[in-house]
């Protein structure tokens, strides 16, 4: 755990006092809400008692089978104009009922008049050319039921505009010319089909309604395909539900300011909806709230689980599980969140009876504003003072912890990056001038890195010094062996002389390799950069390798769009020599070694692929370091691991990157050198 987190946790302990105040506020709010629930439930019971055994005009839902579809007529606030547009209908889009695959149907009620709005998708509108001719064209059928005189109403027209409904029979659904003078409508074309807006008296609608669309489309030749899309399957009629006038008259007398009253039937359809939910008090002005009050209202607002906007789903029908239990005969209370306001809604519901049978339920709702509990000024000042003190203390601790953590992290990052990828050591660490314990730590690290840098520099020059110092003794040993071999000696000394000669040769090879690495390092520092054709260099090198290594097959492939780089062609050739020597030593005889040149306009990639054993995972990232070798003895030469180190030096000189990996199929390895390109002069 970081130091800043520890100090932050210590500072948060001071929040115990404001937390205690917060708990007190919550308990006070719970007490106020419980009192509001009991008061609201008592008022709802009184209102329900006033409606019990009254003639409310509520239809008897017990006569239905329970499987019929319900079609609900939503109340309209004003009379709409029959023009084929629904912009003057103040009911939501979600109140629609689908018809077939391309239609939506809305039903509304205003002043004992049923209004119908149909929107249907039809790319091929067909109209009747003349009365009596077929096809009759697209048309809409309104089915009614429950009246003594039963007949279907047909909305049919030869062109968009006003229309009157005609009577039609259920079989042919054809225009009859017998117009119903009480039913009017309007047919309007839309970019996707058509809309029909119509009205008819409530008495003419009956107890059941259904709607069908006769969709006529061209088939082949002069024939037409007629498809009837109905509101429900099998042309069933839905039970018509609307808000009774008698109930509205009685319930309007029970409305109270600041409260919303709803009455539902046993199928949960809303039969009355009056009043509006206001805050708990009308004298409270939200605009007078200061920043502190607004802040506390946000903190102390209850997270009520239920959303008030979802009480009715779909619109006109009660969907909330909490209130639906009232239909079992129990009194129920529920709380809701009203967004985006900070207040909540408390609802109380009680059943309504006709004789001994429940015919519905009454729901009474009222707003509850949690900000009102903050009118207690002493409590507000106490919580504000404790929160302010806690905030200052926590801010001070976090600021100090942040500064301290920043210094430690900066020192840690400097220590992590003190050793470079090639062994170079950066001895300067930040914070050495500080007079505290962190400064002492930085100074100790600096001294340690300084000593380590001196030792590393000594080791980096050791191979050159050893090569120089051992060259003369080795020459003396070689000369002595030459002289000794010329002197007469017994045959028993020949094996020992041969071993001495072999050891001298190996020692000479080691010194040559060490000298070569030193020479390369010096040559790199003195080499001037020039732009050259990398493709030509690799192509020439490949031809040379075919002559030198006749037991291997070499292939070269170039698919790079731009082959010029900035550097030294001689160094690139030496780098390729080391890579090919490494590939030859690890690959079996008669195997293939691939050289590939690829890349983009920004960088080139040189890849050397050979068959052979896979690279060890533990040493894969260290193969390009000095004096690192993971090979077994595969030939008579002694390897110090300087070949790939030279590759790394030349790659760094060309601002590139060297990497190696195993082939995906596990048959060999690939060494890849990535070098940036240069513009050709």
XYZ file of C-alpha atoms in Angstrom:
681
model
C 0.000 0.000 0.000
C 1.410 3.381 -1.009
C 2.270 6.086 1.492
C -0.364 8.397 0.056
C -3.045 5.730 0.463
C -2.048 5.131 4.072
C -2.229 8.841 4.936
C -5.519 9.133 3.090
C -6.958 6.271 5.114
C -5.793 7.976 8.299
C -7.450 11.216 7.246
C -10.712 9.495 6.387
C -11.056 8.379 10.005
C -12.095 11.949 10.790
C -15.249 11.383 8.742
C -16.752 9.466 11.645
C -18.343 12.631 13.078
C -20.082 13.805 9.877
C -21.080 10.191 9.227
C -22.842 10.117 12.580
C -24.637 13.332 11.632
C -25.564 11.822 8.298
C -27.051 8.755 10.011
C -29.075 11.036 12.242
C -30.412 12.873 9.201
C -31.337 9.568 7.567
C -33.243 8.394 10.607
C -35.061 11.720 10.769
C -35.966 11.458 7.095
C -37.208 7.886 7.546
C -39.430 9.028 10.392
C -40.863 11.854 8.277
C -41.502 9.548 5.331
C -43.132 6.909 7.510
C -45.446 9.554 8.892
C -46.245 10.717 5.353
C -47.026 7.143 4.292
C -49.445 6.619 7.170
C -51.144 9.952 6.500
C -51.441 9.220 2.799
C -52.785 5.724 3.450
C -55.451 7.119 5.783
C -56.520 9.671 3.154
C -56.649 6.998 0.464
C -58.812 4.771 2.683
C -61.220 7.649 3.247
C -61.487 8.338 -0.494
C -61.995 4.649 -1.277
C -64.743 4.455 1.325
C -66.512 7.347 -0.435
C -66.440 5.398 -3.726
C -67.450 2.023 -2.313
C -70.937 0.852 -3.351
C -71.295 3.818 -5.731
C -72.419 3.488 -9.319
C -69.055 4.237 -10.937
C -69.716 2.969 -14.439
C -66.864 0.437 -14.185
C -67.439 -2.562 -16.465
C -67.577 -5.979 -14.896
C -64.223 -7.620 -15.617
C -65.392 -10.908 -14.118
C -67.480 -11.562 -17.237
C -64.384 -11.747 -19.443
C -62.457 -14.996 -19.860
C -59.177 -13.318 -18.998
C -57.597 -14.283 -22.308
C -59.075 -11.517 -24.456
C -56.912 -8.708 -25.707
C -57.617 -5.298 -24.227
C -57.788 -2.188 -26.385
C -57.494 0.946 -24.254
C -58.794 4.342 -25.322
C -56.391 6.955 -23.981
C -57.970 10.253 -22.928
C -57.228 13.347 -25.031
C -56.784 16.775 -23.517
C -58.230 18.516 -26.581
C -60.218 17.634 -29.661
C -57.907 16.643 -32.545
C -58.348 17.810 -36.111
C -59.054 15.092 -38.678
C -56.130 15.755 -41.006
C -54.071 12.547 -40.988
C -51.456 13.971 -38.583
C -50.957 12.883 -34.964
C -49.132 15.972 -33.738
C -52.274 17.181 -31.909
C -52.651 13.873 -30.024
C -51.268 14.319 -26.506
C -50.665 10.604 -25.916
C -47.219 8.933 -26.085
C -45.908 6.879 -28.986
C -45.578 3.902 -26.648
C -49.385 3.718 -26.425
C -49.584 2.270 -29.953
C -50.663 -1.274 -30.817
C -48.978 -3.103 -33.755
C -51.012 -4.254 -36.745
C -49.463 -6.986 -38.849
C -45.889 -6.343 -39.894
C -46.075 -2.700 -40.904
C -48.786 -0.900 -38.948
C -49.278 1.011 -35.704
C -52.679 1.775 -34.192
C -53.688 4.382 -31.583
C -57.087 4.686 -29.886
C -58.213 7.768 -27.933
C -61.330 9.173 -26.283
C -62.537 12.767 -26.132
C -66.024 13.942 -25.069
C -67.633 10.509 -25.597
C -66.105 10.270 -29.067
C -63.675 7.542 -30.105
C -60.719 8.675 -32.221
C -58.699 6.241 -34.305
C -55.287 6.800 -35.832
C -53.623 4.206 -38.090
C -50.142 4.431 -39.573
C -49.362 1.702 -42.120
C -46.288 0.954 -44.224
C -47.128 0.150 -47.851
C -44.773 0.792 -50.761
C -47.513 0.079 -53.357
C -50.641 2.099 -52.665
C -53.586 0.920 -54.760
C -56.796 2.991 -55.138
C -60.055 2.015 -56.825
C -60.286 3.592 -60.288
C -64.090 3.993 -60.360
C -67.054 2.864 -58.235
C -67.875 -0.780 -58.814
C -64.560 -1.620 -60.485
C -61.982 -4.007 -59.107
C -59.568 -4.028 -57.540
C -61.178 -2.101 -54.716
C -57.719 -0.946 -53.561
C -56.187 -0.604 -50.113
C -58.727 -0.117 -47.352
C -59.192 -0.318 -43.592
C -61.922 -2.287 -41.798
C -63.123 -1.394 -38.294
C -64.835 -4.349 -36.610
C -67.241 -3.797 -33.750
C -69.013 -6.129 -31.385
C -71.459 -6.209 -28.536
C -74.229 -4.086 -30.093
C -77.626 -5.256 -31.300
C -76.977 -4.124 -34.867
C -73.589 -5.574 -35.862
C -71.788 -4.581 -39.035
C -68.243 -3.680 -40.056
C -67.180 -0.170 -41.029
C -65.012 0.235 -44.113
C -62.654 3.187 -44.648
C -62.249 3.231 -48.413
C -61.298 5.994 -50.825
C -60.304 6.553 -54.420
C -57.840 9.334 -53.520
C -56.313 10.888 -50.391
C -58.523 13.291 -48.463
C -61.728 13.302 -46.408
C -63.826 10.161 -46.354
C -66.904 8.616 -44.747
C -67.157 5.116 -43.442
C -69.219 2.539 -45.340
C -70.897 -0.579 -44.133
C -69.407 -3.809 -45.403
C -69.856 -7.519 -44.849
C -67.316 -9.676 -43.102
C -66.706 -11.934 -46.104
C -65.873 -9.668 -49.047
C -64.808 -6.484 -47.177
C -65.939 -4.580 -50.281
C -67.375 -1.046 -50.449
C -71.174 -1.075 -50.332
C -72.064 2.570 -50.866
C -74.081 2.526 -47.626
C -72.378 5.284 -45.685
C -72.447 5.674 -41.910
C -73.242 9.336 -41.383
C -71.799 9.383 -37.853
C -68.296 8.187 -38.813
C -65.821 10.480 -40.564
C -62.160 10.156 -41.415
C -59.181 11.416 -43.377
C -56.811 9.411 -45.604
C -53.300 10.810 -46.094
C -50.389 9.425 -48.067
C -46.927 9.274 -46.455
C -43.488 8.552 -47.939
C -43.734 4.999 -46.559
C -47.450 4.278 -46.927
C -50.542 5.976 -45.551
C -52.286 7.153 -42.371
C -55.982 7.106 -41.512
C -57.487 9.313 -38.813
C -61.171 8.775 -37.973
C -63.771 9.376 -35.293
C -67.044 7.707 -34.272
C -69.437 8.051 -31.320
C -68.639 6.000 -28.248
C -72.106 4.360 -28.380
C -71.421 3.160 -31.916
C -68.085 1.604 -30.949
C -69.685 -1.117 -28.834
C -67.922 -3.234 -26.246
C -65.350 -4.807 -28.547
C -63.187 -3.466 -31.351
C -60.875 -4.854 -33.986
C -59.010 -3.398 -36.933
C -57.852 -4.933 -40.204
C -55.915 -3.550 -43.168
C -56.711 -4.931 -46.615
C -53.391 -4.549 -48.428
C -53.699 -4.892 -52.209
C -50.487 -5.379 -54.183
C -49.867 -6.107 -57.889
C -49.211 -9.794 -58.574
C -48.732 -10.802 -62.233
C -50.368 -9.319 -65.308
C -53.669 -7.757 -64.348
C -54.125 -9.799 -61.186
C -53.663 -8.530 -57.644
C -52.680 -10.095 -54.374
C -54.929 -9.275 -51.421
C -53.458 -9.597 -47.929
C -55.515 -8.905 -44.816
C -53.408 -7.817 -41.797
C -55.431 -7.694 -38.568
C -54.885 -6.266 -35.131
C -54.791 -9.743 -33.613
C -54.779 -13.258 -34.971
C -57.940 -14.941 -36.241
C -59.656 -11.533 -36.495
C -60.448 -11.581 -32.773
C -62.004 -8.473 -31.265
C -60.458 -6.773 -28.267
C -62.336 -5.591 -25.192
C -62.729 -1.806 -25.301
C -61.642 -0.039 -22.131
C -61.992 3.681 -21.438
C -62.476 6.039 -18.510
C -66.118 6.105 -17.356
C -67.768 9.518 -17.117
C -69.575 8.682 -13.872
C -66.310 7.732 -12.172
C -64.623 10.920 -13.368
C -67.465 13.019 -11.933
C -67.197 11.422 -8.483
C -63.388 11.230 -8.381
C -62.990 14.891 -9.355
C -64.689 15.791 -6.096
C -62.016 13.894 -4.148
C -58.988 15.616 -5.679
C -56.646 17.437 -3.282
C -53.944 20.021 -4.050
C -50.466 18.553 -4.357
C -51.735 14.989 -4.707
C -52.367 12.745 -7.678
C -55.340 10.392 -7.647
C -55.639 7.324 -9.880
C -58.321 4.635 -10.048
C -57.634 1.288 -11.749
C -59.808 -1.719 -12.537
C -58.951 -5.291 -11.649
C -57.117 -5.651 -14.988
C -54.860 -2.749 -13.892
C -56.136 -0.287 -16.521
C -56.334 3.340 -15.381
C -59.954 4.536 -15.277
C -59.283 7.921 -13.674
C -56.182 10.086 -13.395
C -56.462 13.513 -11.803
C -54.378 16.006 -9.874
C -50.613 16.438 -9.886
C -47.773 15.564 -7.535
C -46.164 18.651 -6.013
C -43.450 19.049 -3.363
C -44.405 18.404 0.247
C -44.998 22.106 0.827
C -45.827 24.848 -1.649
C -44.090 27.524 0.435
C -40.626 26.087 -0.172
C -38.816 27.953 -2.962
C -36.139 25.816 -4.613
C -34.564 28.878 -6.221
C -33.612 30.227 -2.774
C -31.367 27.268 -2.006
C -27.696 28.009 -1.519
C -24.776 25.847 -2.565
C -24.631 24.080 0.811
C -28.334 23.158 0.767
C -28.081 21.874 -2.794
C -25.025 19.833 -1.851
C -26.791 18.224 1.111
C -29.916 17.566 -0.920
C -27.774 15.555 -3.324
C -26.065 13.596 -0.516
C -29.170 12.885 1.558
C -31.434 12.006 -1.332
C -32.750 8.468 -0.914
C -31.883 5.919 -3.549
C -35.405 4.610 -4.035
C -35.298 1.464 -6.103
C -38.452 2.145 -8.134
C -38.673 4.728 -10.918
C -41.844 6.782 -10.945
C -41.889 7.020 -14.738
C -42.202 3.227 -14.976
C -45.359 2.866 -12.886
C -47.431 2.546 -16.072
C -46.070 0.153 -18.715
C -47.581 0.443 -21.283
C -49.107 3.881 -20.761
C -52.537 3.539 -19.216
C -51.857 0.263 -17.404
C -50.335 -0.233 -13.960
C -47.128 -2.258 -14.154
C -45.445 -1.762 -10.764
C -45.289 -4.992 -8.760
C -45.485 -3.186 -5.419
C -48.834 -1.549 -6.173
C -50.291 -4.546 -8.004
C -50.636 -6.411 -4.711
C -53.548 -4.114 -3.855
C -55.659 -6.147 -6.287
C -55.392 -9.001 -3.786
C -57.310 -6.866 -1.284
C -54.419 -5.471 0.797
C -53.499 -1.848 1.512
C -50.112 -1.027 -0.028
C -47.572 1.810 0.152
C -44.587 2.335 -2.142
C -41.809 4.875 -2.717
C -40.468 6.039 -6.062
C -37.679 8.196 -7.427
C -38.813 11.103 -9.568
C -36.158 12.178 -12.053
C -34.579 14.572 -12.647
C -35.883 16.246 -9.460
C -34.349 15.408 -6.122
C -37.716 14.658 -4.543
C -39.377 11.275 -4.176
C -42.960 10.069 -4.583
C -44.909 8.234 -1.906
C -47.927 6.243 -3.129
C -50.697 4.599 -1.097
C -53.201 2.182 -2.648
C -56.414 0.705 -1.210
C -59.080 -1.520 -2.837
C -62.537 -0.361 -3.999
C -65.531 -2.659 -3.477
C -68.984 -3.016 -5.010
C -70.957 -4.874 -2.391
C -68.432 -7.550 -1.387
C -66.620 -7.827 -4.730
C -63.492 -5.821 -5.461
C -63.942 -3.811 -8.667
C -60.704 -1.837 -8.620
C -58.274 0.136 -6.512
C -57.534 3.746 -5.617
C -53.953 5.070 -5.731
C -53.055 8.336 -3.981
C -49.603 9.872 -4.571
C -47.748 12.769 -2.990
C -44.260 14.266 -3.307
C -41.646 14.038 -0.575
C -38.759 16.520 -0.689
C -35.710 15.445 1.354
C -34.303 18.998 1.433
C -36.945 20.057 3.968
C -35.186 18.187 6.756
C -32.265 20.599 6.382
C -34.291 23.554 7.720
C -32.830 22.696 11.104
C -30.083 25.356 11.059
C -28.031 24.064 14.051
C -27.821 20.613 12.458
C -26.833 22.145 9.136
C -24.095 24.259 10.730
C -22.733 21.307 12.728
C -22.471 19.070 9.675
C -20.978 21.885 7.605
C -18.320 22.663 10.215
C -17.277 19.026 10.640
C -17.165 18.466 6.907
C -15.070 21.591 6.411
C -12.579 20.578 9.104
C -12.371 17.054 7.721
C -11.893 18.346 4.190
C -9.046 20.664 5.231
C -7.340 17.893 7.182
C -7.683 15.376 4.346
C -6.507 17.896 1.746
C -3.450 18.688 3.853
C -2.593 15.029 4.329
C -3.109 14.228 0.646
C -0.996 17.212 -0.414
C 1.857 16.192 1.849
C 1.531 12.546 0.841
C 1.454 13.517 -2.826
C 4.641 15.544 -2.515
C 6.367 12.802 -0.543
C 5.163 10.121 -2.940
C 6.299 12.164 -5.930
C 9.824 12.464 -4.547
C 10.027 8.753 -3.764
C 8.598 7.742 -7.132
C 10.976 10.073 -8.962
C 13.906 8.543 -7.103
C 12.585 5.030 -7.811
C 12.192 5.776 -11.542
C 15.704 7.214 -11.671
C 17.072 4.120 -9.912
C 15.213 1.814 -12.330
C 16.612 3.644 -15.357
C 20.145 4.101 -13.936
C 21.311 0.978 -15.780
C 20.884 1.337 -19.546
C 20.106 -1.512 -21.946
C 23.793 -1.704 -23.004
C 25.234 -1.578 -19.532
C 25.794 2.193 -19.318
C 25.209 3.630 -15.844
C 23.711 7.041 -15.016
C 25.087 8.080 -11.655
C 23.120 11.297 -11.096
C 19.935 10.778 -9.072
C 17.365 13.514 -8.274
C 16.858 14.839 -4.766
C 20.513 14.663 -3.665
C 20.393 18.186 -2.283
C 17.494 17.544 0.133
C 18.339 17.613 3.848
C 15.945 14.868 4.916
C 16.064 11.072 4.860
C 15.076 10.906 1.167
C 18.041 13.138 0.326
C 20.354 10.828 2.315
C 18.980 7.868 0.387
C 19.564 9.620 -2.966
C 23.157 10.479 -2.020
C 23.834 6.890 -0.927
C 22.485 5.570 -4.224
C 24.600 8.079 -6.151
C 27.816 6.943 -4.439
C 26.910 3.316 -5.035
C 26.192 3.908 -8.725
C 29.435 5.838 -9.097
C 31.474 2.918 -7.825
C 29.497 0.518 -9.969
C 30.097 2.717 -13.035
C 33.863 2.678 -12.471
C 33.867 -1.103 -12.143
C 31.681 -1.520 -15.241
C 33.966 0.739 -17.265
C 36.918 -1.369 -16.144
C 35.129 -4.555 -17.240
C 34.122 -3.057 -20.611
C 37.771 -2.288 -21.454
C 39.084 -5.545 -20.022
C 38.854 -7.511 -23.257
C 40.976 -4.954 -25.112
C 43.542 -4.860 -22.342
C 43.665 -8.647 -22.107
C 44.058 -8.958 -25.863
C 46.936 -6.508 -25.812
C 48.638 -7.928 -22.727
C 48.338 -11.579 -23.758
C 49.428 -11.090 -27.353
C 53.158 -10.949 -26.509
C 53.247 -13.995 -24.149
C 51.232 -15.920 -26.700
C 53.760 -15.035 -29.414
C 56.567 -16.229 -27.166
C 54.766 -19.523 -26.558
C 54.126 -20.004 -30.292
C 57.781 -19.267 -31.177
C 58.994 -21.631 -28.498
C 56.751 -24.368 -29.832
C 58.140 -23.810 -33.336
C 61.701 -24.137 -32.050
C 60.848 -27.138 -29.914
C 59.301 -28.962 -32.845
C 62.479 -28.497 -34.871
C 64.606 -30.038 -32.135
C 65.021 -33.827 -32.070
C 62.507 -35.418 -29.688
C 60.935 -38.715 -29.052
C 57.670 -39.797 -30.543
C 56.111 -39.824 -27.080
C 56.350 -35.996 -26.991
C 54.397 -35.473 -30.252
C 50.882 -35.738 -28.704
C 51.796 -33.173 -26.051
C 53.258 -30.796 -28.603
C 50.093 -31.175 -30.712
C 47.891 -30.338 -27.706
C 50.040 -27.308 -26.924
C 49.704 -26.158 -30.521
C 45.940 -26.647 -30.409
C 45.596 -24.722 -27.133
C 47.771 -21.949 -28.491
C 45.556 -21.743 -31.583
C 42.387 -21.512 -29.523
C 43.898 -18.850 -27.307
C 44.859 -16.921 -30.417
C 41.308 -17.203 -31.761
C 39.929 -15.855 -28.483
C 42.293 -12.906 -28.570
C 41.379 -12.241 -32.201
C 37.659 -12.212 -31.342
C 38.232 -9.833 -28.434
C 40.403 -7.627 -30.590
C 37.774 -7.652 -33.330
C 35.074 -6.409 -30.927
C 37.403 -3.646 -29.747
C 38.267 -2.708 -33.319
C 34.586 -2.612 -34.264
C 33.814 -0.308 -31.336
C 36.620 2.044 -32.382
C 35.641 1.844 -36.047
C 32.061 2.723 -35.257
C 33.094 5.863 -33.404
C 35.136 6.999 -36.446
C 32.734 5.973 -39.235
C 30.982 8.684 -41.218
C 27.353 8.213 -42.216
C 26.333 7.934 -45.849
C 23.229 6.922 -47.764
C 23.600 3.571 -49.552
C 21.537 0.848 -51.181
C 20.901 -1.875 -48.613
C 19.470 -4.238 -51.229
C 22.720 -4.210 -53.216
C 24.792 -4.921 -50.089
C 22.623 -7.889 -49.054
C 22.553 -9.253 -52.583
C 26.372 -9.195 -52.827
C 26.742 -10.738 -49.388
C 24.397 -13.581 -50.293
C 26.448 -14.423 -53.389
C 29.594 -14.540 -51.236
C 27.969 -16.817 -48.663
C 27.047 -19.317 -51.390
C 30.757 -19.622 -52.263
C 32.003 -19.767 -48.689
C 29.403 -22.084 -47.126
C 28.830 -24.702 -49.806
C 27.095 -27.089 -47.394
C 24.196 -24.644 -46.959
C 21.598 -23.355 -49.417
C 21.090 -19.580 -49.333
C 18.060 -17.634 -50.613
C 17.530 -13.888 -50.731
C 14.177 -12.110 -51.066
C 13.500 -8.355 -51.278
C 9.978 -6.928 -50.964
C 10.833 -3.534 -49.453
C 9.396 -0.433 -51.186
C 12.424 1.708 -50.256
C 15.929 0.250 -49.745
C 18.169 3.224 -48.906
C 19.430 3.745 -45.355
C 21.833 6.121 -43.644
C 24.922 4.377 -42.237
C 27.909 2.296 -43.342
C 27.751 -0.494 -45.928
C 30.968 -2.045 -44.554
C 29.507 -2.308 -41.068
C 26.303 -3.819 -42.457
C 28.395 -6.438 -44.277
C 30.238 -7.274 -41.045
C 26.932 -7.513 -39.208
C 25.605 -9.945 -41.846
C 28.817 -12.006 -41.545
C 28.173 -12.480 -37.836
C 24.505 -13.377 -38.365
C 25.289 -15.876 -41.113
C 28.155 -17.383 -39.092
C 25.718 -17.852 -36.223
C 23.082 -19.381 -38.538
C 25.597 -21.773 -40.152
C 26.948 -22.967 -36.815
C 23.466 -23.879 -35.552
C 21.876 -25.247 -38.734
C 22.363 -28.816 -40.014
C 24.208 -29.515 -43.243
C 22.299 -29.224 -46.544
C 19.703 -27.020 -44.798
C 18.417 -23.704 -46.127
C 19.249 -20.262 -44.753
C 16.875 -17.458 -45.811
C 17.741 -13.764 -45.990
C 14.749 -11.429 -46.301
C 14.508 -7.671 -46.775
C 11.108 -6.102 -46.115
C 9.629 -3.014 -44.550
C 7.816 0.238 -45.202
C 8.703 3.757 -46.257
C 9.814 4.482 -42.679
C 11.862 1.400 -41.711
C 13.471 -1.738 -43.150
C 13.676 -5.226 -41.676
C 16.565 -7.645 -42.339
C 15.633 -11.207 -41.348
C 17.915 -14.253 -41.232
C 16.025 -17.552 -40.870
C 17.698 -20.911 -40.297
C 16.692 -24.373 -39.208
C 18.007 -25.710 -35.943
C 17.363 -25.840 -32.185
C 15.077 -23.287 -30.548
C 16.364 -20.413 -28.424
C 16.116 -20.819 -24.621
C 13.392 -18.604 -23.235
C 15.501 -17.533 -20.266
C 18.399 -16.268 -22.437
C 16.468 -14.876 -25.400
C 16.733 -11.262 -24.229
C 20.468 -11.539 -23.396
C 21.882 -13.014 -26.594
C 23.044 -9.611 -27.867
C 25.016 -8.837 -24.692
C 28.805 -9.132 -24.536
C 30.365 -12.513 -23.627
C 27.008 -14.335 -23.679
C 26.751 -17.657 -25.510
C 24.193 -20.449 -25.193
C 25.582 -22.839 -27.814
C 26.988 -26.272 -27.232
C 30.318 -27.181 -28.826
C 29.364 -27.735 -32.483
C 32.732 -27.237 -34.217
C 36.425 -26.928 -33.450
C 36.185 -23.182 -32.807
C 35.786 -21.608 -29.402
C 32.959 -19.033 -29.133
C 32.927 -16.201 -26.597
C 29.505 -14.814 -27.502
C 30.964 -11.673 -29.136
C 29.428 -12.206 -32.582
C 25.905 -11.136 -31.684
C 27.340 -8.430 -29.449
C 29.013 -6.960 -32.564
C 25.633 -7.234 -34.339
C 24.108 -5.219 -31.506
C 26.826 -2.533 -31.758
C 26.331 -2.103 -35.500
C 22.530 -2.062 -35.095
C 22.723 0.676 -32.461
C 25.015 2.676 -34.741
C 22.266 2.609 -37.394
C 19.585 3.621 -34.827
C 17.935 0.232 -35.200
C 16.719 -2.622 -33.052
C 17.880 -6.250 -32.959
C 15.615 -9.065 -31.846
C 15.379 -12.828 -32.169
C 12.626 -15.388 -31.790
C 11.722 -18.982 -32.486
C 9.765 -19.903 -35.588
C 6.090 -20.605 -35.032
C 6.402 -24.216 -36.170
C 9.421 -24.811 -33.890
C 11.797 -25.789 -36.725
C 14.319 -23.001 -36.252
C 14.953 -19.387 -35.309
C 14.751 -15.953 -36.906
C 17.031 -12.998 -36.225
C 15.590 -9.634 -37.279
C 17.304 -6.240 -37.590
C 15.017 -3.198 -37.959
C 16.694 -0.040 -39.340
C 15.045 3.291 -40.285
C 15.155 4.295 -43.935
C 16.662 7.468 -45.381
C 15.760 9.621 -48.356
C 17.900 8.861 -51.386
C 20.244 11.681 -52.395
